[in-house]
Tab-separated table of C-alpha atoms and ligand atoms in Angstrom:
chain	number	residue	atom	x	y	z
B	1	UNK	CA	-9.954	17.274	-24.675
B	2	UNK	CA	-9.902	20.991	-23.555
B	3	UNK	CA	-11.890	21.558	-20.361
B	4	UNK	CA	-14.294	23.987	-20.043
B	5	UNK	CA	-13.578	27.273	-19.103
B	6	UNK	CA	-15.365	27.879	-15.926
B	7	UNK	CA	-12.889	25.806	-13.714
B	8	UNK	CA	-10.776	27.072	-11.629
B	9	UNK	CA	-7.876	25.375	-13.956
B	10	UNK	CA	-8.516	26.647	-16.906
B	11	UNK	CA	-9.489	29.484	-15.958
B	12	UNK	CA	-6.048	30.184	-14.228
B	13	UNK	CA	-4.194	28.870	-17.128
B	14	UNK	CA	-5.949	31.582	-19.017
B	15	UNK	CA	-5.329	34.385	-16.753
B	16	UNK	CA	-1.600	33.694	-16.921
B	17	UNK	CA	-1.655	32.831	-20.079
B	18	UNK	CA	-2.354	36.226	-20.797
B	19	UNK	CA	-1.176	38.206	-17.763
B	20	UNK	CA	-4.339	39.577	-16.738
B	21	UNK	CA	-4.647	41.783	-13.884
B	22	UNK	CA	-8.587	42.039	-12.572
B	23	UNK	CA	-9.937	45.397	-12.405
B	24	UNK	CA	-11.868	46.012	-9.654
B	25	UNK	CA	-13.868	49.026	-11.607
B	26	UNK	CA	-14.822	47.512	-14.226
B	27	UNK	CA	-16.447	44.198	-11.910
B	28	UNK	CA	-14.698	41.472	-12.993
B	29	UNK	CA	-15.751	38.432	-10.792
B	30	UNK	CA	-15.156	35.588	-13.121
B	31	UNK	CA	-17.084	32.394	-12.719
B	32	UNK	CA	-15.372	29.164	-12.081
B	33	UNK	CA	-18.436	26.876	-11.525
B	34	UNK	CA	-19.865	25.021	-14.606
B	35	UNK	CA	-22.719	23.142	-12.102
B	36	UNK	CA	-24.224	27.485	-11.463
B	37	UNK	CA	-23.272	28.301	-14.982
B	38	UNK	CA	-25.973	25.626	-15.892
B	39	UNK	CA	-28.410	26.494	-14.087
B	40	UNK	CA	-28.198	30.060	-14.934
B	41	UNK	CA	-28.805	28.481	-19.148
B	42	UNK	CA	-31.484	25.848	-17.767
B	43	UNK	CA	-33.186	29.372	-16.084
B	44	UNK	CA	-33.124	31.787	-19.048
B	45	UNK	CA	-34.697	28.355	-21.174
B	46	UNK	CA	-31.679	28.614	-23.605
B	47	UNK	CA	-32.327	25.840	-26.636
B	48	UNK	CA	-30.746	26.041	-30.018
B	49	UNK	CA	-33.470	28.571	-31.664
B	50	UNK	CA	-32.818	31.126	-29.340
B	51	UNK	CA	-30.449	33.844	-29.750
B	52	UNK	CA	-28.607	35.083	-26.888
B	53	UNK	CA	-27.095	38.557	-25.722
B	54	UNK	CA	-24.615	38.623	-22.835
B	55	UNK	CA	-22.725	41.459	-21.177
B	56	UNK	CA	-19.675	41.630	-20.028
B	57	UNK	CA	-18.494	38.365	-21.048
B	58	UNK	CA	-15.127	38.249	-19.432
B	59	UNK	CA	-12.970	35.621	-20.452
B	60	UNK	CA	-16.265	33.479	-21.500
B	61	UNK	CA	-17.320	31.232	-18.710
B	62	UNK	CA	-20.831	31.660	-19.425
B	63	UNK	CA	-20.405	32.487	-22.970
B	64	UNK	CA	-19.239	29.480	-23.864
B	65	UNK	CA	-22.427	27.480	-22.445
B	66	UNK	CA	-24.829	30.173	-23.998
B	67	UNK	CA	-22.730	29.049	-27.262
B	68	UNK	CA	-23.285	25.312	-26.494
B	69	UNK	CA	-27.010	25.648	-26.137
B	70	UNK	CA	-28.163	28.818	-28.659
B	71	UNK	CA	-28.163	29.560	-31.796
B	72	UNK	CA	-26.287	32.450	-32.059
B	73	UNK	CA	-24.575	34.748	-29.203
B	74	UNK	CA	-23.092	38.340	-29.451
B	75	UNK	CA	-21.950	39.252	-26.309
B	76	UNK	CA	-20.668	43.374	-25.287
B	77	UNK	CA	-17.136	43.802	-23.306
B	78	UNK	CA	-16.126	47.308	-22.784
B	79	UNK	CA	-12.174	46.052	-21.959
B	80	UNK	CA	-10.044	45.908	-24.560
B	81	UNK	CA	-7.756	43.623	-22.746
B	82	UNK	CA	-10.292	40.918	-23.147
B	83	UNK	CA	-10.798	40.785	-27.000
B	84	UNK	CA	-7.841	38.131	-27.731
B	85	UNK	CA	-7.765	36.222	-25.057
B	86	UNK	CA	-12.196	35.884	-25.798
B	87	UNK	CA	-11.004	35.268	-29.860
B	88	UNK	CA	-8.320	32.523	-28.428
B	89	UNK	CA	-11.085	30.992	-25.437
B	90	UNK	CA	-14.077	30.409	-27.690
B	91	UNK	CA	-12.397	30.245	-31.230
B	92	UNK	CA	-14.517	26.510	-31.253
B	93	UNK	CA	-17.443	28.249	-31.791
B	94	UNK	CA	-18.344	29.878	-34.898
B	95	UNK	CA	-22.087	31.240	-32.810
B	96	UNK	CA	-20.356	33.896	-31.005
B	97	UNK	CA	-19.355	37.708	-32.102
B	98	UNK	CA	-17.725	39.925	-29.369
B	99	UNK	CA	-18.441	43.553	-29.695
B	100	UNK	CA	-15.970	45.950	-28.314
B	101	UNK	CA	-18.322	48.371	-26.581
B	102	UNK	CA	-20.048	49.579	-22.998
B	103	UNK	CA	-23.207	48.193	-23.147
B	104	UNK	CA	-24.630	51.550	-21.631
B	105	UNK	CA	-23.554	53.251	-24.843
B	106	UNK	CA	-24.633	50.823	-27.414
B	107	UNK	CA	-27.355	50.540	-29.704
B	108	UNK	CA	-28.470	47.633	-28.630
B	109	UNK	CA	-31.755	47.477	-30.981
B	110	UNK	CA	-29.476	48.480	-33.764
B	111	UNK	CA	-27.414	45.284	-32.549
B	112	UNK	CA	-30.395	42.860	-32.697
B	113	UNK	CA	-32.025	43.756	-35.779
B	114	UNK	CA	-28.484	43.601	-37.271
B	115	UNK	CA	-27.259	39.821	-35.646
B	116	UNK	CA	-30.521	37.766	-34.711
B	117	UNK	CA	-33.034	36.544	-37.240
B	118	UNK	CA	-36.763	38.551	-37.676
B	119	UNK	CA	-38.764	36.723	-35.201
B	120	UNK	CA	-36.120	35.043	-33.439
B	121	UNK	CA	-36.578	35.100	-29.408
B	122	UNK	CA	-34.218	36.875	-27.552
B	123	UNK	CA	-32.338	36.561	-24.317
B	124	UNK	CA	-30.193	39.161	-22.310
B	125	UNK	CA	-28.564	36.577	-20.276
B	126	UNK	CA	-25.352	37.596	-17.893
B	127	UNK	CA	-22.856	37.969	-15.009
B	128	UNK	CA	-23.017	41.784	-14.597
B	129	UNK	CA	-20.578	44.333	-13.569
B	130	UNK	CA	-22.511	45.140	-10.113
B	131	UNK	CA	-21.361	48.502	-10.511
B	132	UNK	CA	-23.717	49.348	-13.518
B	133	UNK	CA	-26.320	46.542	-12.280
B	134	UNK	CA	-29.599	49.503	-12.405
B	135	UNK	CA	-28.875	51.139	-15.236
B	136	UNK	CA	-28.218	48.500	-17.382
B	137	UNK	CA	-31.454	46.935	-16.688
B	138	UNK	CA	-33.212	50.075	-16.509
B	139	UNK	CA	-31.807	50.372	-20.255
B	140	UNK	CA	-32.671	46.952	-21.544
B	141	UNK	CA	-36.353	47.675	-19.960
B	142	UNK	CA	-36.573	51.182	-20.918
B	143	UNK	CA	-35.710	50.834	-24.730
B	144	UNK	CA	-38.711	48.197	-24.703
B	145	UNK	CA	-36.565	46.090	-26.712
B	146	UNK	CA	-37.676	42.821	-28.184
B	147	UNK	CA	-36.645	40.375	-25.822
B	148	UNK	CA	-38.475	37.757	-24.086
B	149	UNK	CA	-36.325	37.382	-20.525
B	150	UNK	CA	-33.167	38.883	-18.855
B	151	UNK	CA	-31.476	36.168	-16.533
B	152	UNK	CA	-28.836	38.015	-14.450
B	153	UNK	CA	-26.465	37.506	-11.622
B	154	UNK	CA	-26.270	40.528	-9.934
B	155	UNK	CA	-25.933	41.483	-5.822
B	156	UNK	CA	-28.192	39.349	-3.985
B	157	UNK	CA	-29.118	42.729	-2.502
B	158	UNK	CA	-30.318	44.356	-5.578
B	159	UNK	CA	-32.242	41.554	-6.800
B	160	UNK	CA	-34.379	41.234	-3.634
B	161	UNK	CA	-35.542	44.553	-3.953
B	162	UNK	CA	-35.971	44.494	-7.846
B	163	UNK	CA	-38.779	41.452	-6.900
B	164	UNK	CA	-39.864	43.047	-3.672
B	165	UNK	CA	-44.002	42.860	-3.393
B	166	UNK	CA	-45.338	46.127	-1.417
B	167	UNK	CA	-45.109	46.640	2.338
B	168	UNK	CA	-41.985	44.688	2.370
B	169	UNK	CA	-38.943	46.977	3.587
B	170	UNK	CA	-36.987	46.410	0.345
B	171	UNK	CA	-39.923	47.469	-2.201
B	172	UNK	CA	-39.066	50.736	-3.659
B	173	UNK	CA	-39.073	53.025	-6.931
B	174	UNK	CA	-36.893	49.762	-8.477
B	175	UNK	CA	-39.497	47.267	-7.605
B	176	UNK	CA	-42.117	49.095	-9.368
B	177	UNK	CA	-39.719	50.662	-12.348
B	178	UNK	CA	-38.866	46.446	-13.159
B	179	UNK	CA	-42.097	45.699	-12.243
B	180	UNK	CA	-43.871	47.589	-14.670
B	181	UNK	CA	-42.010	46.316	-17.375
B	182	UNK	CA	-41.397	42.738	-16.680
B	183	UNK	CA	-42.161	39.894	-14.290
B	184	UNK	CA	-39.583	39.444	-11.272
B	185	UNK	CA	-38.392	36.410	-9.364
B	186	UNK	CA	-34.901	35.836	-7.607
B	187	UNK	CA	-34.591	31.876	-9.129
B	188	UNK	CA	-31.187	31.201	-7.148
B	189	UNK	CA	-28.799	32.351	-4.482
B	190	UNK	CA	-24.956	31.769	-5.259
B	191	UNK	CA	-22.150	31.841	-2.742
B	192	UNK	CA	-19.639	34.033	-3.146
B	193	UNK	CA	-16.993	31.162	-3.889
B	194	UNK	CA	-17.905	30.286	-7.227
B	195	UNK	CA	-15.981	33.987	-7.841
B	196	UNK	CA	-13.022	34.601	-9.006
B	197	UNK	CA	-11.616	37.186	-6.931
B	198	UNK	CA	-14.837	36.450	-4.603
B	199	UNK	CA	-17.264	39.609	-4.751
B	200	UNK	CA	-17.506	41.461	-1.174
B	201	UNK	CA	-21.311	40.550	-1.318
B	202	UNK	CA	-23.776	37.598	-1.960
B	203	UNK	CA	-25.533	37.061	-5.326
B	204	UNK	CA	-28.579	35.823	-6.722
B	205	UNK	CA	-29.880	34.923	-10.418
B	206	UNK	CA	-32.780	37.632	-11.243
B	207	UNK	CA	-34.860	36.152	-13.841
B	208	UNK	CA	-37.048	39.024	-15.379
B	209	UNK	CA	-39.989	38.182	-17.870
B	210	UNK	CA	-40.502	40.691	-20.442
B	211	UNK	CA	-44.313	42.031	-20.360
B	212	UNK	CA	-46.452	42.524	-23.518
B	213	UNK	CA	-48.202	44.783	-22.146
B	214	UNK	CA	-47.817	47.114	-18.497
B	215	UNK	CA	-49.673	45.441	-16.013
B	216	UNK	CA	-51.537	49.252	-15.600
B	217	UNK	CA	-52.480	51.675	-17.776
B	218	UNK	CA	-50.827	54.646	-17.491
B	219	UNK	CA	-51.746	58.463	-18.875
B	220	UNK	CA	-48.174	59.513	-18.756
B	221	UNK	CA	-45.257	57.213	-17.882
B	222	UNK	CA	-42.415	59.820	-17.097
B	223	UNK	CA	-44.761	61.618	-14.796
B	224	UNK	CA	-45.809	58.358	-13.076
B	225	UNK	CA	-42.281	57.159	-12.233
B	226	UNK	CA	-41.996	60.755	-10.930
B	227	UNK	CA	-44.834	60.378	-8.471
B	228	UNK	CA	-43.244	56.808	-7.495
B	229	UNK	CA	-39.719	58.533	-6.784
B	230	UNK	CA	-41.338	61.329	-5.106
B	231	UNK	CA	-43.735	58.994	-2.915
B	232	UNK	CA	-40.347	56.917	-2.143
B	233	UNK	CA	-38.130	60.354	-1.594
B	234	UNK	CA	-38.346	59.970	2.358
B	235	UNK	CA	-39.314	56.361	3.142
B	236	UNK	CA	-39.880	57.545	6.860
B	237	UNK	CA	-42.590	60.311	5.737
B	238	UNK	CA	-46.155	59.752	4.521
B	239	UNK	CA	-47.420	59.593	0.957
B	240	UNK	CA	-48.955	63.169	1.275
B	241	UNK	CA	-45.961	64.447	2.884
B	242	UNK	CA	-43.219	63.344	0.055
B	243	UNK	CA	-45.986	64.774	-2.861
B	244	UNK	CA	-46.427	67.746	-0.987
B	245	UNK	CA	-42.702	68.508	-0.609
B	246	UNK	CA	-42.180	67.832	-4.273
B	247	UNK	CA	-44.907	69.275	-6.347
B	248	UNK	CA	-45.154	72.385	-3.578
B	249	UNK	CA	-47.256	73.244	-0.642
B	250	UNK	CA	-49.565	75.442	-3.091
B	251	UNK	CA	-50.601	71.761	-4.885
B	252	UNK	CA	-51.944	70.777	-1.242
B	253	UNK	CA	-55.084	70.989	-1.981
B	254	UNK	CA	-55.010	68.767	-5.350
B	255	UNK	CA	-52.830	66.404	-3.925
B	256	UNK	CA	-55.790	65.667	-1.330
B	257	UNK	CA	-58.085	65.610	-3.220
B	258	UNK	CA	-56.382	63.199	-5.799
B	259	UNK	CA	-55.189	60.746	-2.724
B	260	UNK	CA	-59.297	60.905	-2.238
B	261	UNK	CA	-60.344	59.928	-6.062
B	262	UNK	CA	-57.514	57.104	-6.623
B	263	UNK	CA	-58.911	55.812	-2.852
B	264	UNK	CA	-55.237	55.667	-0.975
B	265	UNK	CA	-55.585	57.479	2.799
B	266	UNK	CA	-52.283	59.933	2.671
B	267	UNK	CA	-51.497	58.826	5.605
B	268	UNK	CA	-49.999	55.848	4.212
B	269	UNK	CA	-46.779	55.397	3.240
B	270	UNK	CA	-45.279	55.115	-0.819
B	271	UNK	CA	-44.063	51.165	0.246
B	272	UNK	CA	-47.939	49.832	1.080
B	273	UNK	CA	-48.529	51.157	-2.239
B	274	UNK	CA	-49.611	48.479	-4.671
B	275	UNK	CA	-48.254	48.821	-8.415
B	276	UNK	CA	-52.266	49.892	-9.592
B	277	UNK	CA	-52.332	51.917	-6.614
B	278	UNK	CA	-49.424	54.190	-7.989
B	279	UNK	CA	-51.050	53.858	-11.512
B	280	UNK	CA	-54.388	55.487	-10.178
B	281	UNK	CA	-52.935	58.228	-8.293
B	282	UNK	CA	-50.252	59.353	-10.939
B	283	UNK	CA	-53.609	59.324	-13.951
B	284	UNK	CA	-55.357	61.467	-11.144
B	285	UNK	CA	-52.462	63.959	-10.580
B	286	UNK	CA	-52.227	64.595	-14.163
B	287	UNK	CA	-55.366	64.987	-14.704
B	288	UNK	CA	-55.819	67.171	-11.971
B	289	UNK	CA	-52.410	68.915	-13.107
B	290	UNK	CA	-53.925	69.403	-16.518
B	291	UNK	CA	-57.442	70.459	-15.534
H	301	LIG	N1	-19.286	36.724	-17.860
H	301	LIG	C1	-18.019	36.588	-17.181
H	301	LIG	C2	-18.137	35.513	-16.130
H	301	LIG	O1	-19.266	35.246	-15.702
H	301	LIG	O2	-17.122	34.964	-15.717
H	301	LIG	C3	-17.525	37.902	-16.566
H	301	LIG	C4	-18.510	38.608	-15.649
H	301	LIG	S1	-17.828	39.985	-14.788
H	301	LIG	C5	-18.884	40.019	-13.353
H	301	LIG	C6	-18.422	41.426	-15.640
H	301	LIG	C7	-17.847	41.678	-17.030
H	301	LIG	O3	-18.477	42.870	-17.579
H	301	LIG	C8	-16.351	41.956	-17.102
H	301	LIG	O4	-15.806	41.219	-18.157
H	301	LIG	C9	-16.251	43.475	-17.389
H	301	LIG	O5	-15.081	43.833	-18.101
H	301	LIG	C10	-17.510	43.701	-18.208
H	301	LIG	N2	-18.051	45.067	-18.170
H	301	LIG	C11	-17.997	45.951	-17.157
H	301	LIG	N3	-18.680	47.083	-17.458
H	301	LIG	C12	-19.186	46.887	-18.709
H	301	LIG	C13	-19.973	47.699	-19.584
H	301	LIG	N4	-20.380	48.921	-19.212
H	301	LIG	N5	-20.290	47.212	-20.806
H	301	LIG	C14	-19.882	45.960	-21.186
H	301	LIG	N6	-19.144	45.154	-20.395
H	301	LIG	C15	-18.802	45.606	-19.166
């Protein structure tokens, strides 16, 4: 019988099967341990009506237990390199299509009306590239696609502050850009052994539960981000300050009085800010903006 693929031996059979070299840019840390590999399925709730979108499969570690469990599972790989030795690793499957592509520059709606069934639940479930860890979620969330959860490893780092709860020192714009959109929770930490090469950094599995609906209601969501980046800008300075310096000295005065109305003392500073806080003083800005 032909062992899995995430173990160390098979996966170094593979590797020189084919001659790969790692590239560093592109994030390749391969995973060579079946026992995380499971619990990153049993996390995302993987059964055999769900479909399942990875990126950056590699040389299919995980891909090939998202296959065992789903119904159906297109995974993106931007290198080239990767497409035959993926067509020779999982050619037992007959659930899986590789797409050649960045996953930045995809259509990735186009993608899942085109491969899943209507009404199907979706899954974004992965080992990503740290390098593009931010904007690739920030694009899943952003394009409000139909999927139910995103179950990622990504730098332990990142996914603290992505489920950071205000006035904790790694709550930021992030927390509150995921937050808005989805539910966040680090499930799992993983050591950096179960890498192949090992990542400079520690990991964690961010699970991410798509929202409905915002947990706020916002008037204008580009201009509330905006007033979350600004209020972030200098961590160090108050909330007053950072608007201040970015809407302009001669918006002073309606800055005040909007800090007032929404009921947060501008002395404070943007990371005691609660998620409705922000959503209060952005509607009041705008408003007062507008009026
Ligand atoms: N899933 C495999 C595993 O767990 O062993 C590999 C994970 S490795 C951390 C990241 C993978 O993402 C690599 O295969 C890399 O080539 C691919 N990748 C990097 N940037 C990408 C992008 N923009 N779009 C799609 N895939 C990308």
């Amino acid at each position: 019988m032909i062992k899995d693929i995430a173990t160390p031996i098979r996966t170094r059979a593979i590797l020189e099967k084919y001659k790969f070299s790692f590239k560093k840019s592109l994030g390749q840390n391969f995973l060579i341990d079946l026992n995380i590999l499971s619990r990153i399925v049993d996390a995302a709730g993987i059964d055999d009506s769900i479909g399942a979108i990875e990126i950056g499969p590699g040389i299919g570690a995980l891909t090939e237990q998202l296959a065992k469990r789903a119904d159906k599972v297109v995974a993106f790989e931007i290198d080239q390199r990767l497409l035959p030795v993926l067509a020779d690793t999982l050619s037992p499957y007959d659930n899986v299509k590789v797409i050649h592509s960045d996953v930045l520059k995809a259509d990735v709606k186009q993608v899942i009306n085109e491969e899943f069934k209507d009404e199907q639940e979706i899954m974004v479930v992965a080992n990503l590239p740290y390098y593009v860890t931010t904007p690739i979620l920030m694009k899943l969330l952003e394009e409000k696609l139909p999927i139910k959860r995103i179950v990622v490893m990504i730098q332990k780092e990142v996914a603290e502050r992505i489920a950071a709860r205000p006035g904790s020192k790694e709550y930021g714009s992030l927390s509150i850009a995921a937050q808005y959109y989805a539910h966040a929770e680090t499930v799992f930490t993983v050591p950096k052994t179960v890498f192949v090469p090992q990542p400079n950094v520690d990991s964690a599995v961010l699970r991410l539960t798509i929202r409905d609906v915002p947990p706020v209601e916002v008037d204008d969501e580009m201009f509330f981000f905006q007033v979350i980046r600004a209020s972030f800008a200098q961590r160090r300075k108050t909330i007053f300050n950072n608007l201040t310096h970015h809407f302009g000295k001669d918006r002073k005065e309606t800055i005040e009085l909007a800090l007032q109305t929404a009921d947060v003392d501008p002395k404070r500073r943007g990371e005691t800010l609660s998620i409705e806080e922000f959503a209060r003083l952005s509607n009041e800005i705008t408003r007062s903006f507008k009026g």
